[in-house]
């Protein structure tokens, strides 16, 4: 048995090595055609050390970065060959490949960026943060009440751009000796100003249900995923209703650790295919594309797990149902929105169609929703969050120049 396991491990490692070599070979052919920013033209660098599996973290910043690039020099700094290939195809701003530390040295020397933005807490962030003559700014890849949002790693950054009052209170509660006034700037959710894409279905009166679950998690405290516990029943019930349309958008990492979770995901995808084959006018959607926007803005009701998708949906201000984790070890912080959420337990998933219909019309639920939108994001008038993001960057750049002048005068 041990020999079989060792053989399977060896096969997996060999496959990864082969795929890695293929990716590096593709990138070597592609890099000469990727435009390189002229020296001294990049003020704002966005550091992304992750591979393709976490591209969703940088993709949601594409539109805000493109808008920022209309006023300042912006580039994404990639450390992974696979991510670099994707970024070269997708990114609306210049991309620089810096696989090794020597490449970071070259970029810093040639560009001397004033602000570096970080969309996650990758351990390799510290390879960039060793450079002191720039501001290191955490922007994250979403707003949520997960424990990820209160990590002591916030203290490693000069500044954190946060969403609003809820984020501020969360950090104040969790972190000791952290200067919230001096080291955080509230900007709302600029991504909500740039929702992209058009719905791939007709406006035919069906109630559109977005089911956007997260992955299974890598530890018991973060076991928020609902695909295996709620998801197959949710899909079955919504797909069976002639009045509803399902848009299924799972987290890209769904099933990477748990084969049973992956199998449940595959059953939902197969059920969508079968439902569309039986009724082509239904236009149910399995969405695994890079564009995020139309799903959140277009759905009449969203069903999500405890994840950043809750808060992306809150920024839209439309009905929302949250799945209650089945694991008793899952860390659920109910001091904020989750303490007032419209919860769906696994045992109640069979009633999901009726729950969806009530969410659209319940006046009390809609009033509670408006309260939490304001608390998490402040003014959600289109364009306001983008203006706040640009103002925060302007303030950071201005402060950089002040410090540079003070240092040169010493």
GROMACS .gro file of C-alpha atoms in nm:
model
  410
    1UNK     CA    1   0.000   0.000   0.000
    2UNK     CA    2   0.285   0.234   0.092
    3UNK     CA    3   0.454   0.160  -0.242
    4UNK     CA    4   0.136   0.251  -0.430
    5UNK     CA    5   0.105   0.577  -0.235
    6UNK     CA    6   0.471   0.660  -0.302
    7UNK     CA    7   0.425   0.587  -0.670
    8UNK     CA    8   0.120   0.814  -0.692
    9UNK     CA    9   0.311   1.090  -0.514
   10UNK     CA   10   0.601   1.051  -0.755
   11UNK     CA   11   0.364   1.071  -1.053
   12UNK     CA   12   0.203   1.388  -0.916
   13UNK     CA   13   0.542   1.549  -0.855
   14UNK     CA   14   0.660   1.454  -1.203
   15UNK     CA   15   0.343   1.604  -1.350
   16UNK     CA   16   0.393   1.927  -1.161
   17UNK     CA   17   0.755   1.946  -1.272
   18UNK     CA   18   0.657   1.888  -1.635
   19UNK     CA   19   0.382   2.153  -1.619
   20UNK     CA   20   0.620   2.397  -1.451
   21UNK     CA   21   0.879   2.350  -1.724
   22UNK     CA   22   0.613   2.392  -1.992
   23UNK     CA   23   0.496   2.717  -1.832
   24UNK     CA   24   0.848   2.855  -1.805
   25UNK     CA   25   0.912   2.761  -2.167
   26UNK     CA   26   0.594   2.939  -2.281
   27UNK     CA   27   0.685   3.246  -2.080
   28UNK     CA   28   1.038   3.255  -2.222
   29UNK     CA   29   0.886   3.272  -2.572
   30UNK     CA   30   0.630   3.531  -2.468
   31UNK     CA   31   0.840   3.772  -2.260
   32UNK     CA   32   1.022   3.944  -2.548
   33UNK     CA   33   0.687   4.071  -2.677
   34UNK     CA   34   0.567   4.204  -2.337
   35UNK     CA   35   0.616   4.583  -2.324
   36UNK     CA   36   0.855   4.703  -2.053
   37UNK     CA   37   0.779   5.032  -1.875
   38UNK     CA   38   1.039   5.300  -1.937
   39UNK     CA   39   1.266   5.362  -1.635
   40UNK     CA   40   1.126   5.609  -1.385
   41UNK     CA   41   0.767   5.589  -1.513
   42UNK     CA   42   0.612   5.370  -1.243
   43UNK     CA   43   0.497   5.546  -0.926
   44UNK     CA   44   0.258   5.275  -0.807
   45UNK     CA   45   0.361   4.909  -0.810
   46UNK     CA   46   0.117   4.628  -0.731
   47UNK     CA   47   0.305   4.330  -0.592
   48UNK     CA   48   0.166   3.984  -0.670
   49UNK     CA   49   0.374   3.683  -0.568
   50UNK     CA   50   0.106   3.416  -0.612
   51UNK     CA   51   0.050   3.170  -0.895
   52UNK     CA   52  -0.247   3.121  -1.128
   53UNK     CA   53  -0.472   2.961  -0.864
   54UNK     CA   54  -0.497   3.293  -0.679
   55UNK     CA   55  -0.534   3.518  -0.982
   56UNK     CA   56  -0.881   3.611  -0.859
   57UNK     CA   57  -0.709   3.824  -0.594
   58UNK     CA   58  -0.546   4.054  -0.848
   59UNK     CA   59  -0.816   4.035  -1.116
   60UNK     CA   60  -1.067   4.222  -0.903
   61UNK     CA   61  -0.827   4.516  -0.895
   62UNK     CA   62  -0.789   4.538  -1.274
   63UNK     CA   63  -1.056   4.804  -1.331
   64UNK     CA   64  -0.961   5.028  -1.036
   65UNK     CA   65  -0.596   5.006  -1.139
   66UNK     CA   66  -0.682   5.095  -1.499
   67UNK     CA   67  -0.867   5.403  -1.375
   68UNK     CA   68  -0.574   5.496  -1.151
   69UNK     CA   69  -0.334   5.454  -1.444
   70UNK     CA   70  -0.509   5.741  -1.622
   71UNK     CA   71  -0.343   5.971  -1.366
   72UNK     CA   72  -0.032   5.788  -1.245
   73UNK     CA   73   0.218   5.531  -1.366
   74UNK     CA   74   0.100   5.190  -1.248
   75UNK     CA   75   0.245   4.842  -1.302
   76UNK     CA   76   0.187   4.493  -1.161
   77UNK     CA   77   0.495   4.309  -1.041
   78UNK     CA   78   0.461   3.930  -1.087
   79UNK     CA   79   0.679   3.663  -0.927
   80UNK     CA   80   0.520   3.351  -1.079
   81UNK     CA   81   0.566   3.233  -1.440
   82UNK     CA   82   0.209   3.102  -1.458
   83UNK     CA   83   0.061   3.422  -1.320
   84UNK     CA   84   0.282   3.627  -1.548
   85UNK     CA   85   0.147   3.447  -1.853
   86UNK     CA   86  -0.210   3.524  -1.745
   87UNK     CA   87  -0.127   3.883  -1.656
   88UNK     CA   88   0.042   3.939  -1.992
   89UNK     CA   89  -0.288   3.844  -2.159
   90UNK     CA   90  -0.528   4.016  -1.920
   91UNK     CA   91  -0.380   4.307  -1.731
   92UNK     CA   92  -0.497   4.656  -1.831
   93UNK     CA   93  -0.174   4.804  -1.689
   94UNK     CA   94   0.191   4.714  -1.760
   95UNK     CA   95   0.328   4.396  -1.604
   96UNK     CA   96   0.687   4.330  -1.496
   97UNK     CA   97   0.820   3.980  -1.435
   98UNK     CA   98   1.050   3.953  -1.133
   99UNK     CA   99   1.098   3.587  -1.055
  100UNK     CA  100   1.417   3.631  -0.852
  101UNK     CA  101   1.523   3.881  -0.588
  102UNK     CA  102   1.779   4.022  -0.830
  103UNK     CA  103   1.487   4.110  -1.059
  104UNK     CA  104   1.322   4.299  -0.772
  105UNK     CA  105   1.647   4.486  -0.718
  106UNK     CA  106   1.652   4.586  -1.083
  107UNK     CA  107   1.290   4.702  -1.076
  108UNK     CA  108   1.342   4.912  -0.762
  109UNK     CA  109   1.657   5.067  -0.905
  110UNK     CA  110   1.503   5.148  -1.244
  111UNK     CA  111   1.157   5.259  -1.131
  112UNK     CA  112   1.195   5.381  -0.769
  113UNK     CA  113   0.820   5.338  -0.700
  114UNK     CA  114   0.670   5.556  -0.431
  115UNK     CA  115   0.386   5.322  -0.330
  116UNK     CA  116   0.365   4.943  -0.342
  117UNK     CA  117   0.020   4.783  -0.307
  118UNK     CA  118  -0.034   4.430  -0.175
  119UNK     CA  119  -0.352   4.232  -0.243
  120UNK     CA  120  -0.277   3.941  -0.005
  121UNK     CA  121  -0.055   3.824   0.281
  122UNK     CA  122   0.181   3.601   0.081
  123UNK     CA  123   0.500   3.529   0.279
  124UNK     CA  124   0.704   3.646  -0.022
  125UNK     CA  125   0.565   3.997   0.030
  126UNK     CA  126   0.855   4.043   0.270
  127UNK     CA  127   1.102   4.015  -0.017
  128UNK     CA  128   0.957   4.341  -0.149
  129UNK     CA  129   0.900   4.500   0.190
  130UNK     CA  130   1.273   4.501   0.263
  131UNK     CA  131   1.296   4.820   0.057
  132UNK     CA  132   1.247   5.120   0.282
  133UNK     CA  133   1.217   5.422   0.054
  134UNK     CA  134   0.860   5.360  -0.052
  135UNK     CA  135   0.524   5.314   0.119
  136UNK     CA  136   0.405   4.956   0.154
  137UNK     CA  137   0.025   4.955   0.147
  138UNK     CA  138  -0.212   4.663   0.209
  139UNK     CA  139  -0.527   4.684  -0.006
  140UNK     CA  140  -0.639   4.321   0.031
  141UNK     CA  141  -0.857   4.135  -0.219
  142UNK     CA  142  -1.190   4.181  -0.048
  143UNK     CA  143  -1.377   4.286   0.263
  144UNK     CA  144  -1.507   4.026   0.509
  145UNK     CA  145  -1.538   3.930   0.875
  146UNK     CA  146  -1.304   3.634   0.840
  147UNK     CA  147  -1.011   3.609   1.081
  148UNK     CA  148  -0.784   3.688   0.783
  149UNK     CA  149  -0.907   4.046   0.813
  150UNK     CA  150  -0.766   4.097   1.163
  151UNK     CA  151  -0.427   3.933   1.136
  152UNK     CA  152  -0.138   4.104   1.315
  153UNK     CA  153   0.032   4.116   0.974
  154UNK     CA  154  -0.147   4.446   0.918
  155UNK     CA  155   0.126   4.601   1.132
  156UNK     CA  156   0.388   4.511   0.874
  157UNK     CA  157   0.250   4.767   0.627
  158UNK     CA  158   0.290   5.142   0.644
  159UNK     CA  159  -0.078   5.187   0.560
  160UNK     CA  160  -0.387   4.975   0.501
  161UNK     CA  161  -0.667   5.088   0.272
  162UNK     CA  162  -0.981   4.956   0.440
  163UNK     CA  163  -1.347   4.955   0.339
  164UNK     CA  164  -1.520   5.147   0.619
  165UNK     CA  165  -1.635   5.162   0.981
  166UNK     CA  166  -1.680   4.787   1.022
  167UNK     CA  167  -1.320   4.719   0.917
  168UNK     CA  168  -1.193   4.990   1.148
  169UNK     CA  169  -1.381   4.852   1.448
  170UNK     CA  170  -1.270   4.498   1.365
  171UNK     CA  171  -0.904   4.600   1.368
  172UNK     CA  172  -0.945   4.807   1.684
  173UNK     CA  173  -1.086   4.504   1.863
  174UNK     CA  174  -0.827   4.254   1.741
  175UNK     CA  175  -0.495   4.438   1.731
  176UNK     CA  176  -0.299   4.574   2.027
  177UNK     CA  177  -0.102   4.896   1.992
  178UNK     CA  178  -0.211   4.961   1.634
  179UNK     CA  179  -0.246   5.326   1.525
  180UNK     CA  180  -0.575   5.314   1.335
  181UNK     CA  181  -0.586   5.688   1.270
  182UNK     CA  182  -0.233   5.703   1.138
  183UNK     CA  183  -0.218   5.376   0.946
  184UNK     CA  184  -0.558   5.317   0.788
  185UNK     CA  185  -0.756   5.503   0.523
  186UNK     CA  186  -1.119   5.413   0.449
  187UNK     CA  187  -1.198   5.401   0.077
  188UNK     CA  188  -1.512   5.187   0.044
  189UNK     CA  189  -1.517   4.932  -0.237
  190UNK     CA  190  -1.385   5.087  -0.561
  191UNK     CA  191  -1.440   4.760  -0.748
  192UNK     CA  192  -1.815   4.823  -0.721
  193UNK     CA  193  -1.772   5.126  -0.948
  194UNK     CA  194  -1.634   4.905  -1.222
  195UNK     CA  195  -1.853   4.597  -1.239
  196UNK     CA  196  -1.779   4.437  -1.573
  197UNK     CA  197  -1.951   4.215  -1.823
  198UNK     CA  198  -2.303   4.156  -1.947
  199UNK     CA  199  -2.528   3.875  -1.818
  200UNK     CA  200  -2.524   3.576  -2.057
  201UNK     CA  201  -2.898   3.525  -2.024
  202UNK     CA  202  -3.211   3.714  -2.133
  203UNK     CA  203  -3.417   3.946  -1.914
  204UNK     CA  204  -3.720   3.718  -1.918
  205UNK     CA  205  -3.870   3.758  -1.572
  206UNK     CA  206  -3.699   3.464  -1.403
  207UNK     CA  207  -3.562   3.531  -1.054
  208UNK     CA  208  -3.185   3.506  -1.087
  209UNK     CA  209  -3.009   3.329  -0.799
  210UNK     CA  210  -2.634   3.368  -0.771
  211UNK     CA  211  -2.479   3.082  -0.572
  212UNK     CA  212  -2.118   3.179  -0.503
  213UNK     CA  213  -1.964   2.939  -0.249
  214UNK     CA  214  -1.608   2.950  -0.123
  215UNK     CA  215  -1.358   2.662  -0.117
  216UNK     CA  216  -1.333   2.398   0.155
  217UNK     CA  217  -1.061   2.579   0.349
  218UNK     CA  218  -0.722   2.458   0.467
  219UNK     CA  219  -0.803   2.429   0.841
  220UNK     CA  220  -1.103   2.356   1.060
  221UNK     CA  221  -1.149   2.717   1.171
  222UNK     CA  222  -1.181   2.827   0.807
  223UNK     CA  223  -1.416   2.548   0.691
  224UNK     CA  224  -1.675   2.785   0.546
  225UNK     CA  225  -1.739   2.609   0.216
  226UNK     CA  226  -2.094   2.488   0.151
  227UNK     CA  227  -2.073   2.302  -0.181
  228UNK     CA  228  -2.078   1.957  -0.019
  229UNK     CA  229  -2.319   2.044   0.264
  230UNK     CA  230  -2.570   2.283   0.104
  231UNK     CA  231  -2.471   2.323  -0.258
  232UNK     CA  232  -2.606   2.016  -0.431
  233UNK     CA  233  -2.947   2.068  -0.269
  234UNK     CA  234  -2.949   2.440  -0.352
  235UNK     CA  235  -2.870   2.361  -0.714
  236UNK     CA  236  -3.126   2.082  -0.732
  237UNK     CA  237  -3.406   2.302  -0.598
  238UNK     CA  238  -3.331   2.612  -0.803
  239UNK     CA  239  -3.276   2.414  -1.123
  240UNK     CA  240  -3.611   2.241  -1.074
  241UNK     CA  241  -3.802   2.570  -1.054
  242UNK     CA  242  -3.932   2.714  -1.384
  243UNK     CA  243  -3.941   3.059  -1.220
  244UNK     CA  244  -3.574   3.074  -1.123
  245UNK     CA  245  -3.233   3.081  -1.290
  246UNK     CA  246  -2.914   2.957  -1.125
  247UNK     CA  247  -2.578   3.129  -1.172
  248UNK     CA  248  -2.315   2.908  -1.009
  249UNK     CA  249  -1.980   3.075  -0.945
  250UNK     CA  250  -1.761   2.865  -0.712
  251UNK     CA  251  -1.430   2.975  -0.565
  252UNK     CA  252  -1.144   2.883  -0.804
  253UNK     CA  253  -0.983   2.662  -0.538
  254UNK     CA  254  -1.294   2.453  -0.477
  255UNK     CA  255  -1.194   2.090  -0.430
  256UNK     CA  256  -0.817   2.139  -0.431
  257UNK     CA  257  -0.782   1.962  -0.094
  258UNK     CA  258  -1.097   1.757  -0.046
  259UNK     CA  259  -1.198   1.504  -0.317
  260UNK     CA  260  -1.553   1.486  -0.180
  261UNK     CA  261  -1.589   1.862  -0.209
  262UNK     CA  262  -1.461   1.849  -0.567
  263UNK     CA  263  -1.705   1.569  -0.649
  264UNK     CA  264  -1.998   1.774  -0.514
  265UNK     CA  265  -1.887   2.067  -0.729
  266UNK     CA  266  -1.874   1.843  -1.034
  267UNK     CA  267  -2.226   1.717  -0.963
  268UNK     CA  268  -2.357   2.074  -0.961
  269UNK     CA  269  -2.186   2.150  -1.292
  270UNK     CA  270  -2.334   1.833  -1.444
  271UNK     CA  271  -2.679   1.920  -1.308
  272UNK     CA  272  -2.662   2.263  -1.473
  273UNK     CA  273  -2.571   2.104  -1.805
  274UNK     CA  274  -2.857   1.857  -1.775
  275UNK     CA  275  -3.110   2.128  -1.681
  276UNK     CA  276  -3.010   2.343  -1.979
  277UNK     CA  277  -3.031   2.042  -2.210
  278UNK     CA  278  -3.381   1.967  -2.084
  279UNK     CA  279  -3.492   2.331  -2.113
  280UNK     CA  280  -3.266   2.550  -2.330
  281UNK     CA  281  -3.474   2.857  -2.238
  282UNK     CA  282  -3.364   2.826  -1.874
  283UNK     CA  283  -3.014   2.964  -1.939
  284UNK     CA  284  -2.866   2.844  -1.611
  285UNK     CA  285  -2.499   2.942  -1.585
  286UNK     CA  286  -2.184   2.775  -1.458
  287UNK     CA  287  -1.945   3.068  -1.438
  288UNK     CA  288  -1.571   3.014  -1.393
  289UNK     CA  289  -1.455   3.314  -1.596
  290UNK     CA  290  -1.214   3.586  -1.484
  291UNK     CA  291  -1.468   3.869  -1.498
  292UNK     CA  292  -1.656   3.953  -1.180
  293UNK     CA  293  -1.932   4.212  -1.183
  294UNK     CA  294  -2.242   4.117  -1.378
  295UNK     CA  295  -2.297   3.824  -1.144
  296UNK     CA  296  -2.316   4.046  -0.835
  297UNK     CA  297  -2.504   4.333  -0.995
  298UNK     CA  298  -2.750   4.125  -1.196
  299UNK     CA  299  -2.868   3.859  -0.951
  300UNK     CA  300  -3.196   3.918  -0.772
  301UNK     CA  301  -3.072   3.716  -0.474
  302UNK     CA  302  -2.720   3.599  -0.390
  303UNK     CA  303  -2.637   3.296  -0.176
  304UNK     CA  304  -2.281   3.298  -0.049
  305UNK     CA  305  -2.063   3.139   0.214
  306UNK     CA  306  -1.862   3.334   0.471
  307UNK     CA  307  -1.619   3.495   0.231
  308UNK     CA  308  -1.538   3.822   0.062
  309UNK     CA  309  -1.831   3.757  -0.175
  310UNK     CA  310  -2.069   3.856   0.106
  311UNK     CA  311  -1.921   4.200   0.116
  312UNK     CA  312  -1.890   4.238  -0.260
  313UNK     CA  313  -2.262   4.170  -0.268
  314UNK     CA  314  -2.331   4.409   0.021
  315UNK     CA  315  -2.172   4.683  -0.188
  316UNK     CA  316  -2.451   4.625  -0.440
  317UNK     CA  317  -2.721   4.655  -0.173
  318UNK     CA  318  -2.939   4.371  -0.301
  319UNK     CA  319  -3.084   4.065  -0.118
  320UNK     CA  320  -2.835   3.823   0.030
  321UNK     CA  321  -2.853   3.482   0.200
  322UNK     CA  322  -2.553   3.335   0.384
  323UNK     CA  323  -2.489   2.964   0.436
  324UNK     CA  324  -2.427   2.859   0.795
  325UNK     CA  325  -2.111   2.640   0.815
  326UNK     CA  326  -2.180   2.284   0.925
  327UNK     CA  327  -1.847   2.245   1.102
  328UNK     CA  328  -1.872   2.340   1.472
  329UNK     CA  329  -1.506   2.443   1.453
  330UNK     CA  330  -1.563   2.706   1.184
  331UNK     CA  331  -1.477   3.049   1.325
  332UNK     CA  332  -1.788   3.265   1.275
  333UNK     CA  333  -1.753   3.622   1.399
  334UNK     CA  334  -2.109   3.743   1.457
  335UNK     CA  335  -2.020   4.082   1.599
  336UNK     CA  336  -2.079   4.248   1.262
  337UNK     CA  337  -2.308   4.172   0.970
  338UNK     CA  338  -2.296   3.799   1.036
  339UNK     CA  339  -2.478   3.857   1.363
  340UNK     CA  340  -2.775   3.986   1.161
  341UNK     CA  341  -2.738   3.781   0.843
  342UNK     CA  342  -3.012   3.590   0.664
  343UNK     CA  343  -2.867   3.246   0.746
  344UNK     CA  344  -2.937   2.926   0.553
  345UNK     CA  345  -2.860   2.605   0.740
  346UNK     CA  346  -2.781   2.284   0.555
  347UNK     CA  347  -3.097   2.124   0.694
  348UNK     CA  348  -3.305   2.405   0.542
  349UNK     CA  349  -3.145   2.400   0.195
  350UNK     CA  350  -3.444   2.210   0.058
  351UNK     CA  351  -3.655   2.521   0.126
  352UNK     CA  352  -3.419   2.749  -0.064
  353UNK     CA  353  -3.666   2.856  -0.335
  354UNK     CA  354  -3.913   2.989  -0.079
  355UNK     CA  355  -3.627   3.155   0.110
  356UNK     CA  356  -3.516   3.326  -0.210
  357UNK     CA  357  -3.866   3.454  -0.281
  358UNK     CA  358  -3.900   3.596   0.072
  359UNK     CA  359  -3.563   3.768   0.051
  360UNK     CA  360  -3.681   3.972  -0.249
  361UNK     CA  361  -3.992   4.107  -0.078
  362UNK     CA  362  -3.929   4.114   0.299
  363UNK     CA  363  -3.929   4.483   0.399
  364UNK     CA  364  -3.758   4.425   0.733
  365UNK     CA  365  -3.480   4.223   0.573
  366UNK     CA  366  -3.423   4.492   0.309
  367UNK     CA  367  -3.404   4.763   0.578
  368UNK     CA  368  -3.143   4.564   0.771
  369UNK     CA  369  -2.948   4.523   0.450
  370UNK     CA  370  -2.934   4.900   0.391
  371UNK     CA  371  -2.800   4.950   0.743
  372UNK     CA  372  -2.513   4.708   0.692
  373UNK     CA  373  -2.424   4.846   0.348
  374UNK     CA  374  -2.368   5.187   0.507
  375UNK     CA  375  -2.167   5.046   0.795
  376UNK     CA  376  -1.932   4.842   0.579
  377UNK     CA  377  -1.883   5.071   0.281
  378UNK     CA  378  -2.011   5.418   0.363
  379UNK     CA  379  -2.137   5.614   0.065
  380UNK     CA  380  -2.192   5.366  -0.220
  381UNK     CA  381  -2.296   5.630  -0.474
  382UNK     CA  382  -2.129   5.530  -0.803
  383UNK     CA  383  -1.787   5.690  -0.833
  384UNK     CA  384  -1.742   5.785  -0.468
  385UNK     CA  385  -1.524   5.486  -0.373
  386UNK     CA  386  -1.302   5.536  -0.678
  387UNK     CA  387  -1.254   5.901  -0.584
  388UNK     CA  388  -1.160   5.796  -0.230
  389UNK     CA  389  -0.911   5.541  -0.362
  390UNK     CA  390  -0.745   5.802  -0.585
  391UNK     CA  391  -0.739   6.052  -0.299
  392UNK     CA  392  -0.570   5.797  -0.072
  393UNK     CA  393  -0.300   5.732  -0.334
  394UNK     CA  394  -0.254   6.106  -0.387
  395UNK     CA  395  -0.208   6.156  -0.013
  396UNK     CA  396   0.048   5.877   0.006
  397UNK     CA  397   0.246   6.012  -0.290
  398UNK     CA  398   0.236   6.364  -0.146
  399UNK     CA  399   0.362   6.232   0.187
  400UNK     CA  400   0.640   6.047   0.008
  401UNK     CA  401   0.758   6.374  -0.146
  402UNK     CA  402   0.743   6.547   0.194
  403UNK     CA  403   0.959   6.282   0.356
  404UNK     CA  404   1.199   6.278   0.060
  405UNK     CA  405   1.246   6.655   0.092
  406UNK     CA  406   1.298   6.627   0.468
  407UNK     CA  407   1.558   6.355   0.420
  408UNK     CA  408   1.744   6.544   0.149
  409UNK     CA  409   1.762   6.852   0.374
  410UNK     CA  410   1.927   6.656   0.659
   0.00000   0.00000   0.00000
